[in-house]
mmCIF file of C-alpha atoms in Angstrom:
data_model
loop_
_atom_site.group_PDB
_atom_site.id
_atom_site.type_symbol
_atom_site.label_atom_id
_atom_site.label_comp_id
_atom_site.label_asym_id
_atom_site.label_seq_id
_atom_site.Cartn_x
_atom_site.Cartn_y
_atom_site.Cartn_z
ATOM 1 C CA MET A 1 91.698 96.602 69.097
ATOM 2 C CA VAL A 2 89.602 99.626 69.989
ATOM 3 C CA ARG A 3 91.238 102.047 72.408
ATOM 4 C CA VAL A 4 88.994 104.547 74.167
ATOM 5 C CA LEU A 5 89.164 107.030 76.999
ATOM 6 C CA LEU A 6 87.653 105.441 80.087
ATOM 7 C CA ILE A 7 86.134 107.218 83.070
ATOM 8 C CA ILE A 8 85.578 104.711 85.860
ATOM 9 C CA PRO A 9 82.393 104.732 87.967
ATOM 10 C CA PRO A 10 82.281 103.696 91.658
ATOM 11 C CA LEU A 11 83.578 100.246 92.564
ATOM 12 C CA LEU A 12 81.520 97.177 91.741
ATOM 13 C CA PHE A 13 82.457 94.149 93.828
ATOM 14 C CA PHE A 14 83.699 90.762 92.631
ATOM 15 C CA SER A 15 80.511 89.094 93.845
ATOM 16 C CA GLN A 16 78.734 90.742 90.905
ATOM 17 C CA VAL A 17 80.768 88.798 88.317
ATOM 18 C CA ILE A 18 78.550 86.076 86.884
ATOM 19 C CA CYS A 19 79.930 82.558 86.324
ATOM 20 C CA PHE A 20 79.488 80.894 82.963
ATOM 21 C CA SER A 21 79.910 77.325 81.765
ATOM 22 C CA SER A 22 82.443 76.548 79.018
ATOM 23 C CA ALA A 23 84.352 79.656 79.987
ATOM 24 C CA ALA A 24 87.910 80.775 79.560
ATOM 25 C CA ILE A 25 89.508 81.255 82.973
ATOM 26 C CA PHE A 26 91.293 84.502 83.775
ATOM 27 C CA THR A 27 93.626 84.342 86.766
ATOM 28 C CA LEU A 28 94.673 87.721 88.148
ATOM 29 C CA LYS A 29 97.900 87.694 90.157
ATOM 30 C CA ASN A 30 99.111 90.623 92.234
ATOM 31 C CA ASN A 31 102.899 90.571 92.205
ATOM 32 C CA CYS A 32 103.062 94.189 93.429
ATOM 33 C CA PRO A 33 104.335 94.884 96.961
ATOM 34 C CA TYR A 34 100.998 96.558 97.754
ATOM 35 C CA THR A 35 97.265 95.899 97.448
ATOM 36 C CA ILE A 36 95.561 96.630 94.141
ATOM 37 C CA TRP A 37 91.900 96.815 93.093
ATOM 38 C CA PRO A 38 91.527 95.133 89.664
ATOM 39 C CA VAL A 39 88.811 96.141 87.222
ATOM 40 C CA THR A 40 87.341 94.382 84.200
ATOM 41 C CA LEU A 41 85.474 96.183 81.437
ATOM 42 C CA SER A 42 83.369 93.943 79.192
ATOM 43 C CA THR A 43 82.745 95.220 75.667
ATOM 44 C CA SER A 44 81.041 92.103 74.324
ATOM 45 C CA ASN A 45 77.895 92.218 72.213
ATOM 46 C CA SER A 46 78.112 95.967 71.536
ATOM 47 C CA SER A 47 77.558 96.747 75.227
ATOM 48 C CA SER A 48 79.822 97.621 78.114
ATOM 49 C CA SER A 49 79.758 96.550 81.739
ATOM 50 C CA ILE A 50 82.301 97.110 84.479
ATOM 51 C CA ALA A 51 83.062 94.767 87.370
ATOM 52 C CA GLY A 52 85.702 95.170 90.035
ATOM 53 C CA PHE A 53 87.196 93.470 93.043
ATOM 54 C CA SER A 54 87.064 94.839 96.565
ATOM 55 C CA GLU A 55 90.822 94.245 96.740
ATOM 56 C CA LEU A 56 93.615 91.902 95.702
ATOM 57 C CA PRO A 57 96.374 91.882 98.330
ATOM 58 C CA SER A 58 100.039 91.524 97.464
ATOM 59 C CA ASN A 59 101.095 87.979 96.467
ATOM 60 C CA SER A 60 97.510 86.783 96.051
ATOM 61 C CA THR A 61 95.448 85.613 93.076
ATOM 62 C CA ALA A 62 91.818 85.609 92.013
ATOM 63 C CA SER A 63 90.161 83.762 89.141
ATOM 64 C CA LEU A 64 87.074 84.559 87.121
ATOM 65 C CA PRO A 65 85.441 82.957 84.092
ATOM 66 C CA ALA A 66 84.484 84.659 80.856
ATOM 67 C CA ARG A 67 82.136 83.639 78.063
ATOM 68 C CA PRO A 68 83.894 82.088 75.053
ATOM 69 C CA GLU A 69 82.935 85.170 72.991
ATOM 70 C CA TRP A 70 84.014 87.669 75.685
ATOM 71 C CA SER A 71 85.989 90.776 74.805
ATOM 72 C CA GLY A 72 87.128 93.501 77.133
ATOM 73 C CA ARG A 73 89.887 95.048 79.214
ATOM 74 C CA VAL A 74 91.577 94.480 82.555
ATOM 75 C CA TRP A 75 93.562 96.990 84.619
ATOM 76 C CA ALA A 76 94.459 97.844 88.212
ATOM 77 C CA ARG A 77 93.563 100.643 90.568
ATOM 78 C CA THR A 78 95.940 101.565 93.364
ATOM 79 C CA GLY A 79 95.690 103.410 96.656
ATOM 80 C CA CYS A 80 91.938 102.949 97.003
ATOM 81 C CA LEU A 81 89.917 104.087 100.002
ATOM 82 C CA LEU A 82 86.500 102.465 100.359
ATOM 83 C CA SER A 83 83.521 103.882 102.191
ATOM 84 C CA THR A 84 79.832 103.042 102.262
ATOM 85 C CA SER A 85 79.070 105.739 99.705
ATOM 86 C CA GLN A 86 82.053 105.863 97.340
ATOM 87 C CA THR A 87 85.504 104.643 96.439
ATOM 88 C CA THR A 88 88.444 106.894 95.704
ATOM 89 C CA CYS A 89 91.740 105.633 94.285
ATOM 90 C CA THR A 90 95.120 107.218 93.697
ATOM 91 C CA THR A 91 95.281 105.700 90.189
ATOM 92 C CA GLY A 92 93.029 103.705 87.884
ATOM 93 C CA GLU A 93 89.703 105.530 88.184
ATOM 94 C CA SER A 94 90.612 107.549 85.092
ATOM 95 C CA PRO A 95 93.698 107.543 82.849
ATOM 96 C CA PRO A 96 96.588 107.150 83.058
ATOM 97 C CA PHE A 97 96.581 103.391 83.613
ATOM 98 C CA THR A 98 97.992 100.293 81.918
ATOM 99 C CA ILE A 99 95.452 98.055 80.136
ATOM 100 C CA ALA A 100 95.373 94.407 79.079
ATOM 101 C CA GLU A 101 92.942 93.915 76.161
ATOM 102 C CA PHE A 102 91.288 90.647 75.093
ATOM 103 C CA ASN A 103 89.071 89.525 72.245
ATOM 104 C CA LEU A 104 87.810 85.951 72.503
ATOM 105 C CA ASN A 105 85.156 86.538 69.849
ATOM 106 C CA GLN A 106 87.324 85.209 67.011
ATOM 107 C CA PRO A 107 88.325 81.834 65.515
ATOM 108 C CA THR A 108 91.446 82.449 67.596
ATOM 109 C CA ASP A 109 91.803 84.601 70.681
ATOM 110 C CA SER A 110 93.739 87.864 70.484
ATOM 111 C CA TYR A 111 95.221 89.959 73.288
ATOM 112 C CA ASP A 112 97.643 92.796 73.961
ATOM 113 C CA VAL A 113 98.916 95.188 76.617
ATOM 114 C CA THR A 114 98.628 98.874 75.826
ATOM 115 C CA LEU A 115 100.097 102.100 77.188
ATOM 116 C CA VAL A 116 97.840 104.192 74.928
ATOM 117 C CA GLN A 117 95.963 105.369 78.050
ATOM 118 C CA GLY A 118 99.203 105.794 80.022
ATOM 119 C CA TYR A 119 100.807 103.677 82.739
ATOM 120 C CA ASN A 120 100.291 103.007 86.429
ATOM 121 C CA VAL A 121 101.497 99.438 87.076
ATOM 122 C CA GLY A 122 103.218 96.835 84.943
ATOM 123 C CA ILE A 123 101.035 94.119 83.405
ATOM 124 C CA GLY A 124 102.045 90.795 81.868
ATOM 125 C CA VAL A 125 99.738 88.360 80.037
ATOM 126 C CA SER A 126 100.559 84.663 79.670
ATOM 127 C CA ALA A 127 98.241 82.330 77.767
ATOM 128 C CA SER A 128 97.965 78.550 77.904
ATOM 129 C CA GLY A 129 98.475 76.491 74.756
ATOM 130 C CA ASP A 130 101.158 75.958 72.144
ATOM 131 C CA GLY A 131 102.469 79.044 70.383
ATOM 132 C CA CYS A 132 100.856 81.522 72.787
ATOM 133 C CA LYS A 133 103.271 84.417 73.249
ATOM 134 C CA TYR A 134 103.824 86.719 76.212
ATOM 135 C CA ALA A 135 102.471 90.263 76.071
ATOM 136 C CA GLY A 136 103.224 92.970 78.551
ATOM 137 C CA CYS A 137 105.333 95.629 80.171
ATOM 138 C CA THR A 138 107.624 94.300 82.911
ATOM 139 C CA VAL A 139 109.507 97.565 83.515
ATOM 140 C CA ASP A 140 108.413 100.063 86.162
ATOM 141 C CA LEU A 141 107.825 103.042 83.880
ATOM 142 C CA ASN A 142 107.026 105.256 86.853
ATOM 143 C CA MET A 143 110.744 105.205 87.581
ATOM 144 C CA ARG A 144 111.524 106.299 84.003
ATOM 145 C CA CYS A 145 108.644 108.710 83.441
ATOM 146 C CA PRO A 146 109.706 112.145 82.123
ATOM 147 C CA ALA A 147 108.985 114.929 84.603
ATOM 148 C CA GLU A 148 106.348 116.526 82.372
ATOM 149 C CA LEU A 149 104.303 113.286 82.287
ATOM 150 C CA ARG A 150 104.471 112.330 85.955
ATOM 151 C CA VAL A 151 101.479 111.905 88.259
ATOM 152 C CA VAL A 152 102.551 112.420 91.858
ATOM 153 C CA GLY A 153 100.916 110.582 94.745
ATOM 154 C CA PRO A 154 99.421 111.936 97.964
ATOM 155 C CA ASP A 155 102.869 112.345 99.538
ATOM 156 C CA GLY A 156 103.683 114.984 96.927
ATOM 157 C CA GLU A 157 106.870 113.188 95.858
ATOM 158 C CA THR A 158 106.324 109.610 94.644
ATOM 159 C CA THR A 159 105.458 109.088 90.967
ATOM 160 C CA VAL A 160 102.393 106.827 90.922
ATOM 161 C CA ALA A 161 101.519 106.980 87.207
ATOM 162 C CA CYS A 162 102.801 108.267 83.886
ATOM 163 C CA LYS A 163 100.552 110.238 81.544
ATOM 164 C CA THR A 164 100.556 109.994 77.788
ATOM 165 C CA PRO A 165 102.032 113.021 76.009
ATOM 166 C CA CYS A 166 98.556 113.652 74.573
ATOM 167 C CA GLU A 167 97.035 113.966 78.050
ATOM 168 C CA ALA A 168 99.931 115.981 79.456
ATOM 169 C CA LEU A 169 100.892 118.187 76.517
ATOM 170 C CA GLY A 170 98.055 117.995 73.989
ATOM 171 C CA GLY A 171 98.485 118.766 70.300
ATOM 172 C CA ASP A 172 97.756 116.858 67.091
ATOM 173 C CA GLU A 173 101.200 115.243 66.969
ATOM 174 C CA TYR A 174 100.766 113.553 70.333
ATOM 175 C CA CYS A 175 96.998 112.947 70.178
ATOM 176 C CA CYS A 176 96.852 111.616 66.586
ATOM 177 C CA THR A 177 94.223 114.213 65.695
ATOM 178 C CA GLY A 178 93.822 116.890 63.019
ATOM 179 C CA THR A 179 96.657 116.703 60.506
ATOM 180 C CA HIS A 180 98.043 113.660 62.377
ATOM 181 C CA SER A 181 94.842 111.599 62.440
ATOM 182 C CA THR A 182 95.872 108.729 60.143
ATOM 183 C CA PRO A 183 98.383 105.880 60.458
ATOM 184 C CA GLU A 184 100.490 107.603 57.795
ATOM 185 C CA THR A 185 100.676 110.933 59.650
ATOM 186 C CA CYS A 186 100.586 109.837 63.311
ATOM 187 C CA LYS A 187 104.128 108.668 63.932
ATOM 188 C CA LYS A 188 106.093 107.600 66.970
ATOM 189 C CA THR A 189 107.519 110.372 69.147
ATOM 190 C CA ARG A 190 110.438 110.541 71.531
ATOM 191 C CA TYR A 191 108.018 109.583 74.309
ATOM 192 C CA SER A 192 106.635 106.529 72.533
ATOM 193 C CA GLU A 193 110.174 105.493 71.627
ATOM 194 C CA LEU A 194 111.169 105.734 75.287
ATOM 195 C CA PHE A 195 108.218 103.529 76.273
ATOM 196 C CA LYS A 196 108.815 101.089 73.401
ATOM 197 C CA THR A 197 112.446 100.630 74.393
ATOM 198 C CA ALA A 198 111.316 99.787 77.919
ATOM 199 C CA CYS A 199 108.288 97.679 76.898
ATOM 200 C CA PRO A 200 108.748 96.239 73.378
ATOM 201 C CA ASN A 201 105.763 93.870 73.775
ATOM 202 C CA ALA A 202 103.227 96.636 74.435
ATOM 203 C CA TYR A 203 101.434 99.289 72.395
ATOM 204 C CA THR A 204 102.851 102.741 73.061
ATOM 205 C CA TYR A 205 100.733 105.012 70.836
ATOM 206 C CA LEU A 206 97.537 104.796 68.805
ATOM 207 C CA TYR A 207 99.023 103.503 65.550
ATOM 208 C CA ASP A 208 101.837 101.426 66.996
ATOM 209 C CA ASP A 209 103.008 98.260 65.256
ATOM 210 C CA GLU A 210 100.110 95.782 64.940
ATOM 211 C CA SER A 211 102.544 92.944 65.729
ATOM 212 C CA ASN A 212 101.981 93.851 69.388
ATOM 213 C CA THR A 213 98.625 92.037 69.206
ATOM 214 C CA PHE A 214 99.144 88.338 69.917
ATOM 215 C CA SER A 215 96.971 85.375 68.981
ATOM 216 C CA CYS A 216 96.280 82.102 70.732
ATOM 217 C CA GLY A 217 94.197 79.035 69.986
ATOM 218 C CA ASP A 218 90.542 79.084 70.954
ATOM 219 C CA GLY A 219 89.925 77.831 74.498
ATOM 220 C CA ALA A 220 93.071 79.202 76.130
ATOM 221 C CA ASP A 221 93.166 80.316 79.746
ATOM 222 C CA TYR A 222 94.977 83.517 80.773
ATOM 223 C CA LEU A 223 97.225 84.637 83.603
ATOM 224 C CA VAL A 224 97.273 88.416 84.064
ATOM 225 C CA THR A 225 100.136 89.428 86.372
ATOM 226 C CA PHE A 226 100.340 92.909 87.860
ATOM 227 C CA CYS A 227 103.911 94.089 88.487
ATOM 228 C CA PRO A 228 105.453 91.100 86.665
ATOM 229 C CA SER A 229 109.105 90.417 87.358
ATOM 230 C CA ALA A 230 111.743 91.726 84.973
ATOM 231 C CA SER A 231 112.645 88.107 84.167
ATOM 232 C CA SER A 232 109.178 87.417 82.700
ATOM 233 C CA PRO A 233 109.288 86.393 79.002
#
């Protein structure tokens, strides 16, 4: 799946999400002990559109439909402050953040969870139907984030997100650019190995193992859980 740098515009509210017939249903569940502000980015039909929720409190769910050919991404913002003119969030308005990716525009659906843009909250994806496997990162990587990759919150102490080594340190080796711009030359690093050990069912760098993309029969519904429990599949 395509992985791009995303800069998030001001919040668009859930009321702007349009309902469709014959749609796959996405249920978003907030298992975090705090409120989050989910975002969806549609990349269907060679165009992009962003829709968000005003908020999703802890231990609550929200459902939204998607066209059968929908493709796009889902992630969470945290620590958001809303005003009449703008929204500011501690994480999720720009990388680093954890992303769930979906492509329903295939004979079979495909989906994955990626840390290629960094990490802010854990995400798990469960799909209905036989043979649909679990994708995600159930470990709190903020607790394991190396000091040089940490994003510290407003209190000046708490780690609220974990940058990629490309964002934090730069260089061709970490950014898969220049002499490291191909699958043959862009290899895993000690950082991606650390993240892969913690989250084996998620992408950890640009050319990570393609087996981290999972497939499911056409017509599946999806449960996207933020801060999934460590006992999740």
